[in-house]
Amino acid sequence: MTPLLLHKYHGLGNDYLVCHRSVAEQLRNEQIRILCHRHYGVGSDGLLIDSGDQNNPTLRIINPDGSEAEKSGNGLRIYARYLFDIGRVGHQPFLVHTAGGDVFCKVHEDPHQITVEMGRANFNPTALPALLDLYEALNYPLKLADETLSVSLVSMGNPHCVVLVDKLDLAEVHRLGPQIENHPLFPRRTNVQLVEVIDRSTLRIGIWERGAGFTMASGSSSCAAASVMRKLNLVDNRVNVNMPGGQLQITFGDDFQVSMCGPVHKIVSLTVDEDCFAGGDDALRRPEGNVPLSA
């Protein structure tokens, strides 16, 4: 058996566990939920799996609920820093494969700073997917149980629903986030951002992440929020996105090509004791968790 070696990093308070695929292949989804649990496990906003070979970095992203995400901006920055720390990459740009598309990453001379070329923002609802027969869904009236919100949809390789607000209230993120995430319009659920425009170069956002809930920061959410505000002509090509965990810098190229730059810090490397999985909350142990991750 391969020792269950994990590495923990955070990007602006959005923390992930990282492991090699040889470790992940020993874990069931139930065990990943326990590992990510703040009380019964190590605690994290998800698990990043180094799935490629020496020359082809490939990232899989597992949410705390055991579901798989296509792409994560903070996850990509953390994965890039992990590859740098273990000597797989240097300071030159390199390609990473994800289920949400291939991206280029660069570790700066200060290795705490990572840039990720996130690809093109796609405003067609079918890219999320969302069940709308529209070319774009900007300021779309989304009906909830007790209200109707004006929302805008965008894919960054993963789905996002952006809500422009006059004043950001994080309590509203907690209230609206789960309703929008699980709305029937989104058959695979969606990430949610409430966005306040401070000026043409500054945003404040609150994030409800699909499969994770409220998060301190998110790279893809920052890109999505900035992309929608740029599409609505409320910001310019360089945008600072402020979240509870800190700030990311988003830059737009031609045709809504999005670049993200921000920090990553390593917290710890550790080997998990198997007793961790014997002491997990029974509420986390569900039948679907018995399927091996490698299946």
mmCIF file of N, CA and C in Angstrom, residues 62-128:
data_model
loop_
_atom_site.group_PDB
_atom_site.id
_atom_site.type_symbol
_atom_site.label_atom_id
_atom_site.label_comp_id
_atom_site.label_asym_id
_atom_site.label_seq_id
_atom_site.Cartn_x
_atom_site.Cartn_y
_atom_site.Cartn_z
ATOM 1 N N ILE A 62 -11.541 17.152 -6.891
ATOM 2 C CA ILE A 62 -12.674 16.538 -6.204
ATOM 3 C C ILE A 62 -13.184 17.500 -5.135
ATOM 4 N N ASN A 63 -14.475 17.807 -5.195
ATOM 5 C CA ASN A 63 -15.100 18.689 -4.218
ATOM 6 C C ASN A 63 -15.255 17.980 -2.868
ATOM 7 N N PRO A 64 -15.494 18.736 -1.785
ATOM 8 C CA PRO A 64 -15.669 18.108 -0.469
ATOM 9 C C PRO A 64 -16.847 17.150 -0.382
ATOM 10 N N ASP A 65 -17.818 17.283 -1.288
ATOM 11 C CA ASP A 65 -18.948 16.353 -1.261
ATOM 12 C C ASP A 65 -18.700 15.113 -2.107
ATOM 13 N N GLY A 66 -17.500 14.991 -2.682
ATOM 14 C CA GLY A 66 -17.147 13.822 -3.476
ATOM 15 C C GLY A 66 -17.392 13.985 -4.964
ATOM 16 N N SER A 67 -18.060 15.061 -5.383
ATOM 17 C CA SER A 67 -18.274 15.303 -6.808
ATOM 18 C C SER A 67 -17.000 15.851 -7.437
ATOM 19 N N GLU A 68 -16.929 15.791 -8.760
ATOM 20 C CA GLU A 68 -15.720 16.229 -9.458
ATOM 21 C C GLU A 68 -15.972 17.549 -10.171
ATOM 22 N N ALA A 69 -15.029 18.470 -10.039
ATOM 23 C CA ALA A 69 -15.114 19.766 -10.716
ATOM 24 C C ALA A 69 -14.251 19.753 -11.974
ATOM 25 N N GLU A 70 -14.680 20.524 -12.970
ATOM 26 C CA GLU A 70 -13.931 20.568 -14.222
ATOM 27 C C GLU A 70 -12.670 21.413 -14.101
ATOM 28 N N LYS A 71 -12.758 22.504 -13.344
ATOM 29 C CA LYS A 71 -11.654 23.460 -13.315
ATOM 30 C C LYS A 71 -11.748 24.265 -12.030
ATOM 31 N N SER A 72 -10.603 24.740 -11.547
ATOM 32 C CA SER A 72 -10.548 25.606 -10.366
ATOM 33 C C SER A 72 -9.341 26.518 -10.504
ATOM 34 N N GLY A 73 -9.573 27.815 -10.435
ATOM 35 C CA GLY A 73 -8.462 28.759 -10.550
ATOM 36 C C GLY A 73 -7.496 28.657 -9.390
ATOM 37 N N ASN A 74 -8.022 28.677 -8.155
ATOM 38 C CA ASN A 74 -7.144 28.508 -6.999
ATOM 39 C C ASN A 74 -6.503 27.129 -7.001
ATOM 40 N N GLY A 75 -7.285 26.116 -7.403
ATOM 41 C CA GLY A 75 -6.732 24.770 -7.485
ATOM 42 C C GLY A 75 -5.578 24.686 -8.465
ATOM 43 N N LEU A 76 -5.699 25.353 -9.603
ATOM 44 C CA LEU A 76 -4.622 25.359 -10.594
ATOM 45 C C LEU A 76 -3.385 26.074 -10.068
ATOM 46 N N ARG A 77 -3.579 27.192 -9.381
ATOM 47 C CA ARG A 77 -2.423 27.888 -8.819
ATOM 48 C C ARG A 77 -1.729 27.005 -7.779
ATOM 49 N N ILE A 78 -2.517 26.347 -6.943
ATOM 50 C CA ILE A 78 -1.947 25.465 -5.925
ATOM 51 C C ILE A 78 -1.234 24.291 -6.582
ATOM 52 N N TYR A 79 -1.837 23.695 -7.598
ATOM 53 C CA TYR A 79 -1.209 22.571 -8.290
ATOM 54 C C TYR A 79 0.109 22.999 -8.936
ATOM 55 N N ALA A 80 0.126 24.206 -9.521
ATOM 56 C CA ALA A 80 1.361 24.719 -10.116
ATOM 57 C C ALA A 80 2.451 24.866 -9.063
ATOM 58 N N ARG A 81 2.096 25.399 -7.908
ATOM 59 C CA ARG A 81 3.081 25.559 -6.827
ATOM 60 C C ARG A 81 3.558 24.191 -6.331
ATOM 61 N N TYR A 82 2.651 23.232 -6.222
ATOM 62 C CA TYR A 82 3.019 21.866 -5.828
ATOM 63 C C TYR A 82 4.020 21.271 -6.810
ATOM 64 N N LEU A 83 3.762 21.410 -8.108
ATOM 65 C CA LEU A 83 4.691 20.889 -9.121
ATOM 66 C C LEU A 83 6.056 21.554 -9.008
ATOM 67 N N PHE A 84 6.064 22.845 -8.717
ATOM 68 C CA PHE A 84 7.326 23.562 -8.524
ATOM 69 C C PHE A 84 8.054 23.047 -7.280
ATOM 70 N N ASP A 85 7.316 22.843 -6.206
ATOM 71 C CA ASP A 85 7.924 22.409 -4.949
ATOM 72 C C ASP A 85 8.569 21.033 -5.064
ATOM 73 N N ILE A 86 7.986 20.142 -5.879
ATOM 74 C CA ILE A 86 8.554 18.795 -6.009
ATOM 75 C C ILE A 86 9.545 18.705 -7.170
ATOM 76 N N GLY A 87 9.816 19.841 -7.820
ATOM 77 C CA GLY A 87 10.854 19.882 -8.843
ATOM 78 C C GLY A 87 10.422 19.459 -10.234
ATOM 79 N N ARG A 88 9.130 19.340 -10.470
ATOM 80 C CA ARG A 88 8.640 18.933 -11.793
ATOM 81 C C ARG A 88 8.659 20.088 -12.790
ATOM 82 N N VAL A 89 8.527 21.321 -12.320
ATOM 83 C CA VAL A 89 8.536 22.487 -13.200
ATOM 84 C C VAL A 89 9.448 23.551 -12.596
ATOM 85 N N GLY A 90 9.819 24.513 -13.445
ATOM 86 C CA GLY A 90 10.604 25.656 -12.990
ATOM 87 C C GLY A 90 9.799 26.931 -13.169
ATOM 88 N N HIS A 91 10.486 27.993 -13.605
ATOM 89 C CA HIS A 91 9.819 29.282 -13.742
ATOM 90 C C HIS A 91 9.286 29.535 -15.151
ATOM 91 N N GLN A 92 9.502 28.610 -16.075
ATOM 92 C CA GLN A 92 8.975 28.778 -17.426
ATOM 93 C C GLN A 92 7.504 28.351 -17.476
ATOM 94 N N PRO A 93 6.706 28.964 -18.349
ATOM 95 C CA PRO A 93 5.300 28.552 -18.469
ATOM 96 C C PRO A 93 5.181 27.079 -18.858
ATOM 97 N N PHE A 94 4.164 26.407 -18.345
ATOM 98 C CA PHE A 94 3.943 24.993 -18.636
ATOM 99 C C PHE A 94 2.452 24.721 -18.750
ATOM 100 N N LEU A 95 2.134 23.656 -19.474
ATOM 101 C CA LEU A 95 0.751 23.308 -19.767
ATOM 102 C C LEU A 95 0.216 22.329 -18.725
ATOM 103 N N VAL A 96 -1.025 22.557 -18.286
ATOM 104 C CA VAL A 96 -1.721 21.643 -17.385
ATOM 105 C C VAL A 96 -3.028 21.228 -18.035
ATOM 106 N N HIS A 97 -3.300 19.932 -18.022
ATOM 107 C CA HIS A 97 -4.553 19.401 -18.554
ATOM 108 C C HIS A 97 -5.589 19.335 -17.434
ATOM 109 N N THR A 98 -6.813 19.790 -17.713
ATOM 110 C CA THR A 98 -7.934 19.641 -16.779
ATOM 111 C C THR A 98 -9.162 19.201 -17.569
ATOM 112 N N ALA A 99 -10.176 18.727 -16.861
ATOM 113 C CA ALA A 99 -11.428 18.347 -17.520
ATOM 114 C C ALA A 99 -12.131 19.557 -18.126
ATOM 115 N N GLY A 100 -11.797 20.763 -17.659
ATOM 116 C CA GLY A 100 -12.388 21.990 -18.184
ATOM 117 C C GLY A 100 -11.538 22.666 -19.234
ATOM 118 N N GLY A 101 -10.508 21.971 -19.738
ATOM 119 C CA GLY A 101 -9.644 22.535 -20.771
ATOM 120 C C GLY A 101 -8.208 22.665 -20.310
ATOM 121 N N ASP A 102 -7.296 22.807 -21.271
ATOM 122 C CA ASP A 102 -5.870 22.963 -20.980
ATOM 123 C C ASP A 102 -5.542 24.423 -20.701
ATOM 124 N N VAL A 103 -4.646 24.647 -19.754
ATOM 125 C CA VAL A 103 -4.255 26.004 -19.389
ATOM 126 C C VAL A 103 -2.740 26.074 -19.230
ATOM 127 N N PHE A 104 -2.192 27.275 -19.408
ATOM 128 C CA PHE A 104 -0.788 27.515 -19.137
ATOM 129 C C PHE A 104 -0.635 28.169 -17.767
ATOM 130 N N CYS A 105 0.345 27.684 -17.006
ATOM 131 C CA CYS A 105 0.650 28.222 -15.683
ATOM 132 C C CYS A 105 2.096 28.708 -15.659
ATOM 133 N N LYS A 106 2.356 29.662 -14.789
ATOM 134 C CA LYS A 106 3.719 30.167 -14.613
ATOM 135 C C LYS A 106 3.957 30.472 -13.144
ATOM 136 N N VAL A 107 5.031 29.903 -12.583
ATOM 137 C CA VAL A 107 5.466 30.214 -11.224
ATOM 138 C C VAL A 107 6.462 31.363 -11.310
ATOM 139 N N HIS A 108 6.200 32.467 -10.633
ATOM 140 C CA HIS A 108 7.050 33.641 -10.701
ATOM 141 C C HIS A 108 8.361 33.404 -9.931
ATOM 142 N N GLU A 109 9.274 34.352 -10.063
ATOM 143 C CA GLU A 109 10.543 34.262 -9.322
ATOM 144 C C GLU A 109 10.278 34.184 -7.827
ATOM 145 N N ASP A 110 9.295 34.950 -7.367
ATOM 146 C CA ASP A 110 8.746 34.717 -6.024
ATOM 147 C C ASP A 110 7.719 33.605 -6.168
ATOM 148 N N PRO A 111 8.036 32.384 -5.740
ATOM 149 C CA PRO A 111 7.154 31.251 -6.033
ATOM 150 C C PRO A 111 5.791 31.311 -5.344
ATOM 151 N N HIS A 112 5.590 32.299 -4.469
ATOM 152 C CA HIS A 112 4.259 32.472 -3.889
ATOM 153 C C HIS A 112 3.274 33.012 -4.926
ATOM 154 N N GLN A 113 3.780 33.642 -5.974
ATOM 155 C CA GLN A 113 2.910 34.252 -6.979
ATOM 156 C C GLN A 113 2.827 33.353 -8.211
ATOM 157 N N ILE A 114 1.583 33.042 -8.613
ATOM 158 C CA ILE A 114 1.340 32.148 -9.728
ATOM 159 C C ILE A 114 0.378 32.827 -10.699
ATOM 160 N N THR A 115 0.686 32.735 -11.991
ATOM 161 C CA THR A 115 -0.217 33.210 -13.040
ATOM 162 C C THR A 115 -0.767 32.012 -13.799
ATOM 163 N N VAL A 116 -2.065 32.047 -14.071
ATOM 164 C CA VAL A 116 -2.728 30.997 -14.841
ATOM 165 C C VAL A 116 -3.499 31.653 -15.984
ATOM 166 N N GLU A 117 -3.241 31.176 -17.199
ATOM 167 C CA GLU A 117 -4.032 31.598 -18.360
ATOM 168 C C GLU A 117 -5.276 30.715 -18.380
ATOM 169 N N MET A 118 -6.411 31.276 -17.989
ATOM 170 C CA MET A 118 -7.609 30.484 -17.724
ATOM 171 C C MET A 118 -8.423 30.153 -18.970
ATOM 172 N N GLY A 119 -8.051 30.701 -20.122
ATOM 173 C CA GLY A 119 -8.802 30.438 -21.338
ATOM 174 C C GLY A 119 -9.856 31.502 -21.590
ATOM 175 N N ARG A 120 -10.750 31.230 -22.528
ATOM 176 C CA ARG A 120 -11.743 32.210 -22.946
ATOM 177 C C ARG A 120 -13.043 32.050 -22.156
ATOM 178 N N ALA A 121 -13.549 33.167 -21.683
ATOM 179 C CA ALA A 121 -14.869 33.171 -21.052
ATOM 180 C C ALA A 121 -15.926 32.908 -22.120
ATOM 181 N N ASN A 122 -16.802 31.945 -21.858
ATOM 182 C CA ASN A 122 -17.825 31.528 -22.814
ATOM 183 C C ASN A 122 -19.197 31.884 -22.254
ATOM 184 N N PHE A 123 -19.906 32.775 -22.944
ATOM 185 C CA PHE A 123 -21.179 33.280 -22.437
ATOM 186 C C PHE A 123 -22.384 32.524 -22.995
ATOM 187 N N ASN A 124 -22.149 31.462 -23.760
ATOM 188 C CA ASN A 124 -23.252 30.662 -24.277
ATOM 189 C C ASN A 124 -23.759 29.727 -23.178
ATOM 190 N N PRO A 125 -25.042 29.769 -22.838
ATOM 191 C CA PRO A 125 -25.553 28.952 -21.728
ATOM 192 C C PRO A 125 -25.307 27.449 -21.891
ATOM 193 N N THR A 126 -25.239 26.968 -23.117
ATOM 194 C CA THR A 126 -25.027 25.529 -23.302
ATOM 195 C C THR A 126 -23.665 25.085 -22.783
ATOM 196 N N ALA A 127 -22.738 26.025 -22.638
ATOM 197 C CA ALA A 127 -21.394 25.671 -22.166
ATOM 198 C C ALA A 127 -21.384 25.335 -20.680
ATOM 199 N N LEU A 128 -22.411 25.768 -19.915
ATOM 200 C CA LEU A 128 -22.345 25.540 -18.470
ATOM 201 C C LEU A 128 -22.564 24.071 -18.060
#
